[in-house]
mmCIF file of C-alpha atoms and ligand atoms in Angstrom:
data_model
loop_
_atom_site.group_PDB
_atom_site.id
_atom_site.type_symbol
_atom_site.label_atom_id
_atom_site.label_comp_id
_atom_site.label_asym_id
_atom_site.label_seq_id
_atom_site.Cartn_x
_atom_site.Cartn_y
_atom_site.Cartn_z
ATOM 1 C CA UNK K 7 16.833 130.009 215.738
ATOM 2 C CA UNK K 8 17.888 130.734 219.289
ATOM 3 C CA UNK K 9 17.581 128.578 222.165
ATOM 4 C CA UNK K 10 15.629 129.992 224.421
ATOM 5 C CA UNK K 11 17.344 128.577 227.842
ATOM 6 C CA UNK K 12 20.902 130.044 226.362
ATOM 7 C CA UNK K 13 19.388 133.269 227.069
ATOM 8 C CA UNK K 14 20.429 134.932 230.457
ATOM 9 C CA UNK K 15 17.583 136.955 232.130
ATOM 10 C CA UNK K 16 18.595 140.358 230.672
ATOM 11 C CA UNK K 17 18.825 139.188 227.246
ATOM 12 C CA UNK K 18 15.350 137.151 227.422
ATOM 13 C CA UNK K 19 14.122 140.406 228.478
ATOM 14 C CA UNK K 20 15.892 142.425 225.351
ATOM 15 C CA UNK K 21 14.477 139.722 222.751
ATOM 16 C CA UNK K 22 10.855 139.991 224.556
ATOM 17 C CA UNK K 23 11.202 143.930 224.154
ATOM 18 C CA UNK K 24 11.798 143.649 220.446
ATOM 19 C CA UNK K 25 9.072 141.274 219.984
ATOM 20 C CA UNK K 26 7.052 143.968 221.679
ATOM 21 C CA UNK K 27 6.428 142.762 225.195
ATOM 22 C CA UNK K 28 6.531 143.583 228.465
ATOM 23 C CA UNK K 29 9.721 143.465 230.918
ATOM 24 C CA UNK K 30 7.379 141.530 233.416
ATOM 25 C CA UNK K 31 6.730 138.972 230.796
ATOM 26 C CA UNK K 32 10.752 138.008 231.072
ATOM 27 C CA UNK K 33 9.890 136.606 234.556
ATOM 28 C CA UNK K 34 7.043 134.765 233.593
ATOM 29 C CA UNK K 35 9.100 133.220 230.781
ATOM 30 C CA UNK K 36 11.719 132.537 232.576
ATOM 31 C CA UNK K 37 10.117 130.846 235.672
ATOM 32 C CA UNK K 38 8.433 128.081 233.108
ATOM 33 C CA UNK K 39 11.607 127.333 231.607
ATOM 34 C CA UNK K 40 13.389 126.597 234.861
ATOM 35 C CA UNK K 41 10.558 124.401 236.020
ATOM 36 C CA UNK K 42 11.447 122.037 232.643
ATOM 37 C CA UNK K 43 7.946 123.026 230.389
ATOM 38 C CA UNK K 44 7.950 120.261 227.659
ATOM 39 C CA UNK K 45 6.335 123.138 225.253
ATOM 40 C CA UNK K 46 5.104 126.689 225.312
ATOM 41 C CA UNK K 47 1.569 125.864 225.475
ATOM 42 C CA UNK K 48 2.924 124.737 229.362
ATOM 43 C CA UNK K 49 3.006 128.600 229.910
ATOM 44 C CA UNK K 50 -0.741 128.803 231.019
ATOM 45 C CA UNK K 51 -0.508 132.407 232.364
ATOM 46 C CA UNK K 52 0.645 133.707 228.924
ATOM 47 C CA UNK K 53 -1.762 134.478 225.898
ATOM 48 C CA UNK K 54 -1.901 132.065 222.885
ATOM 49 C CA UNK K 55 -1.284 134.571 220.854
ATOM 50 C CA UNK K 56 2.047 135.343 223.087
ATOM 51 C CA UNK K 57 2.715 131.160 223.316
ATOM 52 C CA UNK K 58 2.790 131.304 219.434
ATOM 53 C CA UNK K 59 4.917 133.830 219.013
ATOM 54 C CA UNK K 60 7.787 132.487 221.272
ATOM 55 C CA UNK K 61 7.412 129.003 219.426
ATOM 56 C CA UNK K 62 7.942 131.103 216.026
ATOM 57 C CA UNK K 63 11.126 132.730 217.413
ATOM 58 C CA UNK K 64 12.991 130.459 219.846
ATOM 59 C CA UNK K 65 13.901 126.818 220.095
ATOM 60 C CA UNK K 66 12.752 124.871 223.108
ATOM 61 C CA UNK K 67 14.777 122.186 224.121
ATOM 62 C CA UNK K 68 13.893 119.002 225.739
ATOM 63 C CA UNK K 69 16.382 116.320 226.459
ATOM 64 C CA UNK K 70 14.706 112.781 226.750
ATOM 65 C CA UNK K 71 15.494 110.086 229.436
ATOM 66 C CA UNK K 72 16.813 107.441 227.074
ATOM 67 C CA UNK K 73 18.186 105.840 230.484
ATOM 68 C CA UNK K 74 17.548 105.559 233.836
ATOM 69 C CA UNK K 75 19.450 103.580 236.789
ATOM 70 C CA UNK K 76 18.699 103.378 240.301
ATOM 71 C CA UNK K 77 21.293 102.574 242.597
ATOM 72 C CA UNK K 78 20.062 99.959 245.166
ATOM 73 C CA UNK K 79 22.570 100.640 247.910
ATOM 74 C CA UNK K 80 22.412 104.818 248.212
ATOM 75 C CA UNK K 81 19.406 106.077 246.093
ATOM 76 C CA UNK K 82 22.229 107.252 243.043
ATOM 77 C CA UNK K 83 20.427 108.035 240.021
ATOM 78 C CA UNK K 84 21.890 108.165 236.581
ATOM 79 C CA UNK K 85 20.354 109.434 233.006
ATOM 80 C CA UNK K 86 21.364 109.126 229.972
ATOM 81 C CA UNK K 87 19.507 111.774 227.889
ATOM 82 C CA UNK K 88 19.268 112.224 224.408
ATOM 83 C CA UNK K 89 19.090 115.822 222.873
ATOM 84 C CA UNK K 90 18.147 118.167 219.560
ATOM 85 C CA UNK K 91 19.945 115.894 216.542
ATOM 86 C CA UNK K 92 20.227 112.422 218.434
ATOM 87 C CA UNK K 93 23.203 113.326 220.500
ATOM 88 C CA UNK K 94 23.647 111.885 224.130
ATOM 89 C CA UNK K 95 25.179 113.061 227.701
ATOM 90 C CA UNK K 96 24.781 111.583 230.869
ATOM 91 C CA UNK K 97 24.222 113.090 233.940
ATOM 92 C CA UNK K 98 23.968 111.586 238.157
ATOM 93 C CA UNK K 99 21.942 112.622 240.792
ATOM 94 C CA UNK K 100 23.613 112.165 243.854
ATOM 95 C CA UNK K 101 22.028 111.996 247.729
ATOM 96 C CA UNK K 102 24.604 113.327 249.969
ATOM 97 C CA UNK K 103 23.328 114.562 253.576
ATOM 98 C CA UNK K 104 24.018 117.651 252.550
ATOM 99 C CA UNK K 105 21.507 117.903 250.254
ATOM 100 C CA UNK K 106 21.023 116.116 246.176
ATOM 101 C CA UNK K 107 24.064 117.149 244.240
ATOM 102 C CA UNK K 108 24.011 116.637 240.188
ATOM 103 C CA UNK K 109 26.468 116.094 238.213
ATOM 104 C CA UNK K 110 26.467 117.223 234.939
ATOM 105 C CA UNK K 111 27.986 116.721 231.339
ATOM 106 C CA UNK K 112 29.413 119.846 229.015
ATOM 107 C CA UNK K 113 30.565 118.236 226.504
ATOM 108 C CA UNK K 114 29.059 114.977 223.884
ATOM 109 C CA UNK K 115 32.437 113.048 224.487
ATOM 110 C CA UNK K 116 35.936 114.904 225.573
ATOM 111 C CA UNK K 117 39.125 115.613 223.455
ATOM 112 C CA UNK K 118 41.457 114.884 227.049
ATOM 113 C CA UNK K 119 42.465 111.935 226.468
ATOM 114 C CA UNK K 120 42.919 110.949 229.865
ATOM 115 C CA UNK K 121 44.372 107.365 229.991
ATOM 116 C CA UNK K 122 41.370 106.026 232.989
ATOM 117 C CA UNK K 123 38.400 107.915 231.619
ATOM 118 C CA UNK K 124 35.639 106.144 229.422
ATOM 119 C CA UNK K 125 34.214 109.713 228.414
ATOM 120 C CA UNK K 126 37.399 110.048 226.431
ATOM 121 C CA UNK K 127 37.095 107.005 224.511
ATOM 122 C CA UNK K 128 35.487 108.458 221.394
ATOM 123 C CA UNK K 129 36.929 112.019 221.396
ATOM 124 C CA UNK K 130 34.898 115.165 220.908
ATOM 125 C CA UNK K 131 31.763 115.099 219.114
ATOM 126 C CA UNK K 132 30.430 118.783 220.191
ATOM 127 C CA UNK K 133 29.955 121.324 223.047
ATOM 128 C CA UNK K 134 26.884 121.442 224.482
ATOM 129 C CA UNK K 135 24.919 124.715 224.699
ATOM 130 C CA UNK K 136 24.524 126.703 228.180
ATOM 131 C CA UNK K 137 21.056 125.420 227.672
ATOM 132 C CA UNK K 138 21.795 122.243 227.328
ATOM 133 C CA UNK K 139 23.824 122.340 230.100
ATOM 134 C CA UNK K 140 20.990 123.371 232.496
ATOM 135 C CA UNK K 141 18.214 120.559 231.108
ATOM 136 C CA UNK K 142 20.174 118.135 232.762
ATOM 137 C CA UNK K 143 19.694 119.370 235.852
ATOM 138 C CA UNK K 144 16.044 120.539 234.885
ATOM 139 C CA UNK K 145 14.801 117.761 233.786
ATOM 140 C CA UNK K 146 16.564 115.304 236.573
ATOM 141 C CA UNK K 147 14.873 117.688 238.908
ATOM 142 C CA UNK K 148 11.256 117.047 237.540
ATOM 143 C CA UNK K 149 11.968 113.419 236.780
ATOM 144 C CA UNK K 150 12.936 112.313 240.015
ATOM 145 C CA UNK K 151 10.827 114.681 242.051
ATOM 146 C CA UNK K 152 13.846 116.089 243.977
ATOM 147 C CA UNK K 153 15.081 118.930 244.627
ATOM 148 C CA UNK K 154 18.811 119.463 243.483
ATOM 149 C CA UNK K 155 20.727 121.995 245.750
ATOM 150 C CA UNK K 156 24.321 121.421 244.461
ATOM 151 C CA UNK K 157 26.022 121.228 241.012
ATOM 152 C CA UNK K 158 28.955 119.481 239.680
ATOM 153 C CA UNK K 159 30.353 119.793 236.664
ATOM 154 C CA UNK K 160 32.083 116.569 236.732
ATOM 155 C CA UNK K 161 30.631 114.778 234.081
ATOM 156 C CA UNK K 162 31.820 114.000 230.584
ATOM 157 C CA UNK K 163 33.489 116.649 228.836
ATOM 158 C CA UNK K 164 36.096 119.237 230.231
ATOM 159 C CA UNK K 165 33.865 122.508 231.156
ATOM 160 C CA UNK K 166 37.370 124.697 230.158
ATOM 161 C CA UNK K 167 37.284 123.160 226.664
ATOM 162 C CA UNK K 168 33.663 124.286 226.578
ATOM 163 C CA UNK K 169 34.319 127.984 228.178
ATOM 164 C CA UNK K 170 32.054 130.584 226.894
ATOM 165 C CA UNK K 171 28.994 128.081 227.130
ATOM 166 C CA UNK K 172 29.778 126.816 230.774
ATOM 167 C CA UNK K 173 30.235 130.461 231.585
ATOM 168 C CA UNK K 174 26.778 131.515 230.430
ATOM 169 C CA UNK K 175 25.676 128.326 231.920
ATOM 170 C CA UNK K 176 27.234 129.519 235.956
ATOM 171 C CA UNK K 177 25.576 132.630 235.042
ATOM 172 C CA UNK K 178 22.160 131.139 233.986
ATOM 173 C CA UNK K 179 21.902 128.667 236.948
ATOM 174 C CA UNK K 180 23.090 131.353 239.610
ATOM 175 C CA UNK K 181 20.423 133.566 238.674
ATOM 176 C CA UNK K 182 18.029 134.934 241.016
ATOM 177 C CA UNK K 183 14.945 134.911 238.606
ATOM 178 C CA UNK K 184 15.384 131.243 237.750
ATOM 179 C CA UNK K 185 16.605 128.248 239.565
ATOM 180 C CA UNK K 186 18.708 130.048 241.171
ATOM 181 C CA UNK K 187 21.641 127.705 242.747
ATOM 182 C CA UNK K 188 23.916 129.685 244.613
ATOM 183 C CA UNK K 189 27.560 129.588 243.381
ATOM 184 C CA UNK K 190 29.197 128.530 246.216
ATOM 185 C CA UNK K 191 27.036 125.638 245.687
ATOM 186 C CA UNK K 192 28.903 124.897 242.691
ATOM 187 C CA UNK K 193 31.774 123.021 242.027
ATOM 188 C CA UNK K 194 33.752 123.251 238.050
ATOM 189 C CA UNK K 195 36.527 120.495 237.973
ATOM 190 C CA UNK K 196 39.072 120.954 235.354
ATOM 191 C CA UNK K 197 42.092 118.472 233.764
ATOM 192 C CA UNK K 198 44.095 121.922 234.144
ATOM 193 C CA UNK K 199 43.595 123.819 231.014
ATOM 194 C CA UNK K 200 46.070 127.068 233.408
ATOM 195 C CA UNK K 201 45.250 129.733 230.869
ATOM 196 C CA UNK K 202 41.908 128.931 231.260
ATOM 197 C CA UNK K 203 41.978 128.982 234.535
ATOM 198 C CA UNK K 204 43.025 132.433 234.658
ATOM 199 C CA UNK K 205 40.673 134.384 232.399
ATOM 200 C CA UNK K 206 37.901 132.135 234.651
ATOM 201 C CA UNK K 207 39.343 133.996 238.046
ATOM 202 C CA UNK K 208 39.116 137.324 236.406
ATOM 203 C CA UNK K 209 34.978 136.814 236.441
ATOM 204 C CA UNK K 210 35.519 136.352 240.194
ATOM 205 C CA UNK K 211 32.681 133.841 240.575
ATOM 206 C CA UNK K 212 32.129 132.514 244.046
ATOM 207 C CA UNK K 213 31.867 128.767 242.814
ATOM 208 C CA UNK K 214 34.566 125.937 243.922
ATOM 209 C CA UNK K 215 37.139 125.265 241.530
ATOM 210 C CA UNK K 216 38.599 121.708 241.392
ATOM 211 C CA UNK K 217 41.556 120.824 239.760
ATOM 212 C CA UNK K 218 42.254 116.924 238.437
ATOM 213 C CA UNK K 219 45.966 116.626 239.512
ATOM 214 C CA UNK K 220 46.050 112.822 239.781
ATOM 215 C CA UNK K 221 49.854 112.533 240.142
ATOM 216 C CA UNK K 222 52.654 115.007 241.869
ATOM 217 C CA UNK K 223 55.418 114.525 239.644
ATOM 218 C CA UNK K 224 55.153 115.313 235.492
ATOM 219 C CA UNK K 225 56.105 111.642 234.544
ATOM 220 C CA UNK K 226 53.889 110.037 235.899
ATOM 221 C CA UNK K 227 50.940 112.766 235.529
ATOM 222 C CA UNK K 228 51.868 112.942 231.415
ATOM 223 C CA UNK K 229 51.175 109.506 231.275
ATOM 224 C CA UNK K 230 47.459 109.717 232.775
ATOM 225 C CA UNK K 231 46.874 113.066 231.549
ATOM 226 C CA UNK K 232 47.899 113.903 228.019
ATOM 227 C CA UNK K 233 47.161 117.831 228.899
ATOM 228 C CA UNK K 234 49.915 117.742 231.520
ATOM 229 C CA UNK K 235 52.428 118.414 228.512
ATOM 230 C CA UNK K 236 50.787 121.805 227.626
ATOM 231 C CA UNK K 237 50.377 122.457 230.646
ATOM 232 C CA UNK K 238 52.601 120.855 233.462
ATOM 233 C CA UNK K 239 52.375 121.024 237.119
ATOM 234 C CA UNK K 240 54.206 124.039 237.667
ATOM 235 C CA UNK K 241 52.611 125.872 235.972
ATOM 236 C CA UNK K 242 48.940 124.376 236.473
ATOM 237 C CA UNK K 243 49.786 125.416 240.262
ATOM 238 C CA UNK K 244 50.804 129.040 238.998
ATOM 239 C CA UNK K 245 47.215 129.226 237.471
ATOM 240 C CA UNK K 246 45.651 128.502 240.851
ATOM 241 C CA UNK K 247 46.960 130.473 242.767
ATOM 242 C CA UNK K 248 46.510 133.273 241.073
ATOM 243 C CA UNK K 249 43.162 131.492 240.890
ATOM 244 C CA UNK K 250 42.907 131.740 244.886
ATOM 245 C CA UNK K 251 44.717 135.405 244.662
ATOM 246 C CA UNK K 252 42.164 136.829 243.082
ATOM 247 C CA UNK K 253 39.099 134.897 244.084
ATOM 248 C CA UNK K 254 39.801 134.514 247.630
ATOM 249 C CA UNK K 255 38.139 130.899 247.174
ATOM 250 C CA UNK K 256 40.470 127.799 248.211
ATOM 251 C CA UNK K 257 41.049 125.359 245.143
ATOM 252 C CA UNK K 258 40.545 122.044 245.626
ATOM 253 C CA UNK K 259 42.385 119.000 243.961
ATOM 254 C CA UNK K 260 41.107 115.850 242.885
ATOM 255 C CA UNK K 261 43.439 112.520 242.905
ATOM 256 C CA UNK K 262 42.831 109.333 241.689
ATOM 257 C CA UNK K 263 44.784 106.480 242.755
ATOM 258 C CA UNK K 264 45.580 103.979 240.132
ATOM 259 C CA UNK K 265 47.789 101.132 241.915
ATOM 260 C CA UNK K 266 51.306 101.259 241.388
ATOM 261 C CA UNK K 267 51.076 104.659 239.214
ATOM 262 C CA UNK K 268 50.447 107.591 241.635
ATOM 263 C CA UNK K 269 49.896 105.636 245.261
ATOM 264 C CA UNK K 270 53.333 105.600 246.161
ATOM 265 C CA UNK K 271 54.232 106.932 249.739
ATOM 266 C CA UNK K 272 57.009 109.775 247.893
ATOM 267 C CA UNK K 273 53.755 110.471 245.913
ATOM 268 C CA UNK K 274 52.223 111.258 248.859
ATOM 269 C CA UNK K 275 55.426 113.502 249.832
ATOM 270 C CA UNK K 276 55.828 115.100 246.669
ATOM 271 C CA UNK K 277 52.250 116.169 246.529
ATOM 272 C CA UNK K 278 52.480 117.427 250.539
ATOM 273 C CA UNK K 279 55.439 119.670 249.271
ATOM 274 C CA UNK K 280 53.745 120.969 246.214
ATOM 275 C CA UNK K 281 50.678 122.248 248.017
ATOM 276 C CA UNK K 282 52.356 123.435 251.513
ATOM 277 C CA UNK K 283 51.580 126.704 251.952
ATOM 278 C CA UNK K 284 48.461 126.829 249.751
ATOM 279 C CA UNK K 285 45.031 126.737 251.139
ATOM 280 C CA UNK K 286 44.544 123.748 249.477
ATOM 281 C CA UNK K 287 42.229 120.616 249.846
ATOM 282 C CA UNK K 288 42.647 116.885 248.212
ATOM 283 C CA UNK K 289 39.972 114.644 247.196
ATOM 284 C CA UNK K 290 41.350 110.988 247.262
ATOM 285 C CA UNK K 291 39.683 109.004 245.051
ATOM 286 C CA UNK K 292 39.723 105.222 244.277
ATOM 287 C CA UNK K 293 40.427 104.942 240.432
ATOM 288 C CA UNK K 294 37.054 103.841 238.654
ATOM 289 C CA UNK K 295 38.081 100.858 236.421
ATOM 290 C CA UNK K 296 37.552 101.091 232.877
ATOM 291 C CA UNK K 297 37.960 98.137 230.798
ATOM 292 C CA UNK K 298 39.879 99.714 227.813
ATOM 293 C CA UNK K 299 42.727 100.886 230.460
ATOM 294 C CA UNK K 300 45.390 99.309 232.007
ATOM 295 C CA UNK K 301 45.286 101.270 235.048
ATOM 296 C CA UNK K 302 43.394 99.807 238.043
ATOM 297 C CA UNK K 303 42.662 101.297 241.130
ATOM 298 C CA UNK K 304 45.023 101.239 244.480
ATOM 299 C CA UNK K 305 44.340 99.029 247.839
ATOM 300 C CA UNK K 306 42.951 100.668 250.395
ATOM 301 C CA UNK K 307 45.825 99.962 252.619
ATOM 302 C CA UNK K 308 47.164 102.551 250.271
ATOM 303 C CA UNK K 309 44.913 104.922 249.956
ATOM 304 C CA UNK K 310 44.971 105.216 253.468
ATOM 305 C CA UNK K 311 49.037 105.443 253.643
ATOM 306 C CA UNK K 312 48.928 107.915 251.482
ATOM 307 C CA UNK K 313 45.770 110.114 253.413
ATOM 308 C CA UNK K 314 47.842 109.684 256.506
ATOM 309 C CA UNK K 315 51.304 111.303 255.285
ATOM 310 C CA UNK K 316 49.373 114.183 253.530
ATOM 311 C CA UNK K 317 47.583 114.463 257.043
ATOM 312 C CA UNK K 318 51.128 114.677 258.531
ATOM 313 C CA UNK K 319 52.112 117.261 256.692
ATOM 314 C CA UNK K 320 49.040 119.229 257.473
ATOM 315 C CA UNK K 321 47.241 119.135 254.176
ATOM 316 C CA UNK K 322 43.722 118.472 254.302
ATOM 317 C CA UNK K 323 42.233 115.161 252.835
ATOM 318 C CA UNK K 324 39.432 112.905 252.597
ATOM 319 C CA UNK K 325 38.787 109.774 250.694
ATOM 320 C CA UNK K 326 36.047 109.788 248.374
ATOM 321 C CA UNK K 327 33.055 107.775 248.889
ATOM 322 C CA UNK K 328 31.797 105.782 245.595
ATOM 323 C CA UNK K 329 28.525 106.662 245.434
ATOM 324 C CA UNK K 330 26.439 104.056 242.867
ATOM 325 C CA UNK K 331 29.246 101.412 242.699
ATOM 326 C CA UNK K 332 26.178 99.262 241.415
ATOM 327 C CA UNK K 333 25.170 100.817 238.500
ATOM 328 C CA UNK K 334 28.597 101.941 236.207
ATOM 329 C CA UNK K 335 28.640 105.518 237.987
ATOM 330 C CA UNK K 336 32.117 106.310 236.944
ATOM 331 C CA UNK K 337 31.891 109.271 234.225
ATOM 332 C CA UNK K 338 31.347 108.175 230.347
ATOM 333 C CA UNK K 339 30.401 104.563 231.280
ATOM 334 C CA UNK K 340 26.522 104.876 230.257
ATOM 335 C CA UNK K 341 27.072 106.629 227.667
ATOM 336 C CA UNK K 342 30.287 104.335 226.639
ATOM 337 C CA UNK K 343 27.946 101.132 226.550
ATOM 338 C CA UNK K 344 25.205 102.394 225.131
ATOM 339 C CA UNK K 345 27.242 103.118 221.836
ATOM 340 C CA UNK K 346 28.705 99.951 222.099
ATOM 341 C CA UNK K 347 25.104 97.943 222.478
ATOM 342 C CA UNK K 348 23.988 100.209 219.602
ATOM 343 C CA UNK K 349 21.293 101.898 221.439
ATOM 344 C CA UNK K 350 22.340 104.870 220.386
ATOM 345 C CA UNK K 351 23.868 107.101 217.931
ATOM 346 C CA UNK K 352 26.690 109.003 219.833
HETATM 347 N N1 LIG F 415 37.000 116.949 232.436
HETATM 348 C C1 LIG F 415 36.939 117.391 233.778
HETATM 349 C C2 LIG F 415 35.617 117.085 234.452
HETATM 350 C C3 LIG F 415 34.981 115.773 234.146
HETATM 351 S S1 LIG F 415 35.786 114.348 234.753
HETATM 352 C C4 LIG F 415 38.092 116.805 234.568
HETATM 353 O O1 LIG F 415 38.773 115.943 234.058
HETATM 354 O O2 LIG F 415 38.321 117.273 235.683
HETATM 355 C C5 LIG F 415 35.375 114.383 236.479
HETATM 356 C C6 LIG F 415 36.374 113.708 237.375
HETATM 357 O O3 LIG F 415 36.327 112.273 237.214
HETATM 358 C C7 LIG F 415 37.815 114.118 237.100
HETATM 359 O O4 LIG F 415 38.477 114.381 238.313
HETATM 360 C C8 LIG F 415 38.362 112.899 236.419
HETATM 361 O O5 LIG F 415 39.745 112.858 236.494
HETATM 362 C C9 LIG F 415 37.639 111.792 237.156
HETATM 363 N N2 LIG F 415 37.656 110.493 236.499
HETATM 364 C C10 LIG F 415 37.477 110.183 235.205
HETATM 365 N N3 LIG F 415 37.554 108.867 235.006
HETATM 366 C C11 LIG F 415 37.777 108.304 236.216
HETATM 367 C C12 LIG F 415 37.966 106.970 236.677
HETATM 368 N N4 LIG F 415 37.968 105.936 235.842
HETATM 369 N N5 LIG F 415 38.175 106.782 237.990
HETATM 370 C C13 LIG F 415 38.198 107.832 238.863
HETATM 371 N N6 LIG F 415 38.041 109.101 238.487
HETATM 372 C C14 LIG F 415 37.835 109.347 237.182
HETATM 373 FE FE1 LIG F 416 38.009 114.544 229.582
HETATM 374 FE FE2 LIG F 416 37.940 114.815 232.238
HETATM 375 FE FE3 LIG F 416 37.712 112.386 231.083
HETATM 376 FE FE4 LIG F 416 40.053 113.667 231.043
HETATM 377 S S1 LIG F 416 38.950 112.927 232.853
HETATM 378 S S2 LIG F 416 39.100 112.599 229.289
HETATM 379 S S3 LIG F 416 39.392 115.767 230.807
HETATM 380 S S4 LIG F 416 36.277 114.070 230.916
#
């Protein structure tokens, strides 16, 4: 059966037609699902009769807040939900001035392999559905009694490795009739899948792309990021700037410092050189540790050396606050104990 929150508007309002309703009825429907109904009978303004027949035909689903953590120093919120079949993502709800900013799963586990990342730790068990991807920030919405006005899709999984899905998914949130997040409210980070990347600018969505770069130089990058030897840096720059070409939107790149890895100040050079000339931003990050990895994160003497001779050089960077340093906010890390206590199946 077909889940009903994969549906985009127009094709909710093809499968109503063939069940012999109404085009109105498509904005009914769809207005209930984006508030997070727990059933059809929710849908008080439709008939029984119609309430049964969308039970008979489409599959509602409704993730369940397994977890819940409260961070006691900024308000961070994280869930661990468990979906349809016993699977589980995790997903944060952020408080940023500028508004509550989620961050979302795409995948149940990732197939990366990136040497710092706990989401990576047990491979890939499955994609998630586009409607999947929006309960997370449905039901965090109605949960916490917030409002979410920004979307990241930043947590475990790689959106890329997930494409037509987290397509349908941009499509579903951005859409007028529904929730209706604008796209330039939307950020997709990526480990650099290039080809990806490039069918992606050719639907010339307005959303913020954000690339994982993590190191300058393919030696060092290889060893964090397993995907750097499909796709090195060369050629992961290629793919965003045609990216920027035909989007017109700047990329940004994220950069985690692990101590002693990718902090060094010719690091810092390399990485000015590689992006001069590119409208470019750079996200400096403090590496989250994980315990199964033997990369920890940089001083913040560091972090700042290496800010300041990017700065020189004119590219744009900021530093990264760690939002819910209290409560395991780093991606995978919920979901990556809760296995391990048992809690859950995976
Ligand atoms: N798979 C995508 C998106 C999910 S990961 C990607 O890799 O881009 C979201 C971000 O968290 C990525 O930039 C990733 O590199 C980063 N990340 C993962 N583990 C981390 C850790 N231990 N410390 C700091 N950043 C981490
Ligand atoms: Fe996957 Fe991203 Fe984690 Fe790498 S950092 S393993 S791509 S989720």
């Amino acid at each position: 059966m077909t889940e009903i929150k994969s549906l985009t508007f127009d094709e909710l309002k093809g499968q109503l037609a063939a069940l012999g309703e109404k085009p109105f009825r498509a904005g009914q429907v769809f207005k209930w699902l984006h508030q997070g109904v727990g059933s059809f009978d929710e849908m008080t303004d439709l008939s029984k009769a119609l309430r049964q027949k969308l039970a008979e035909s489409f599959v509602l689903t409704v993730p369940k807040a397994v977890r819940r953590q409260v961070s006691q120093l900024d308000g961070t919120m994280k869930y661990l939900w468990e979906l349809q079949g016993g699977d589980c993502v995790e997903s944060v709800l952020m408080r940023y001035k500028h508004g509550n900013t989620a961050c979302v799963s795409t995948q149940v586990g990732c197939r990366m392999g990136c040497a710092f990342c706990a989401s990576g730790l047990f491979g890939l068990k499955r994609n998630l559905s586009a409607g999947e991807i929006l309960d997370q920030i449905l039901f965090m919405q109605k949960d916490s009694g917030e409002n979410i006005h920004n979307i990241v899709l930043m947590g475990t999984g790689e959106p890329l490795d997930n494409y037509e899905n987290v397509l349908k998914f941009l499509h579903i949130v951005s859409c007028e009739q529904g929730i209706n997040i604008g796209q330039r409210h939307i950020s997709l980070s990526t480990s650099g899948l290039a080809d990806k990347i490039e069918t992606l600018a050719q639907e010339k969505l307005q959303i913020t792309l954000s690339i994982s770069l993590h190191a300058p130089d393919n030696g060092s990058r290889s060893k964090m990021m397993p995907v750097n030897k499909s796709f090195p840096i060369e050629r992961l720059l290629e793919a965003t700037g045609r990216y920027f070409d035909i989007t017109g939107r700047r990329v940004s790149y994220e950069y985690a410092m692990a101590r002693g890895v990718s902090d060094r100040p010719w690091q810092a050079e390399q990485l000015a050189k590689l992006l001069r000339g590119r409208p470019a931003h750079v996200n400096l990050i403090p590496l989250n540790p994980v315990k199964e990895s033997a990369l920890q994160p940089s001083t913040r003497e560091s972090v700042r050396r290496f800010q300041e001779i990017l700065e020189r050089h004119g590219i744009a960077a900021t530093v990264r606050r760690r939002l819910g340093p209290d409560i395991d906010a780093a991606c995978g890390q919920l979901r990556r104990r809760n296995i391990e206590e048992g809690g859950q199946k995976t």
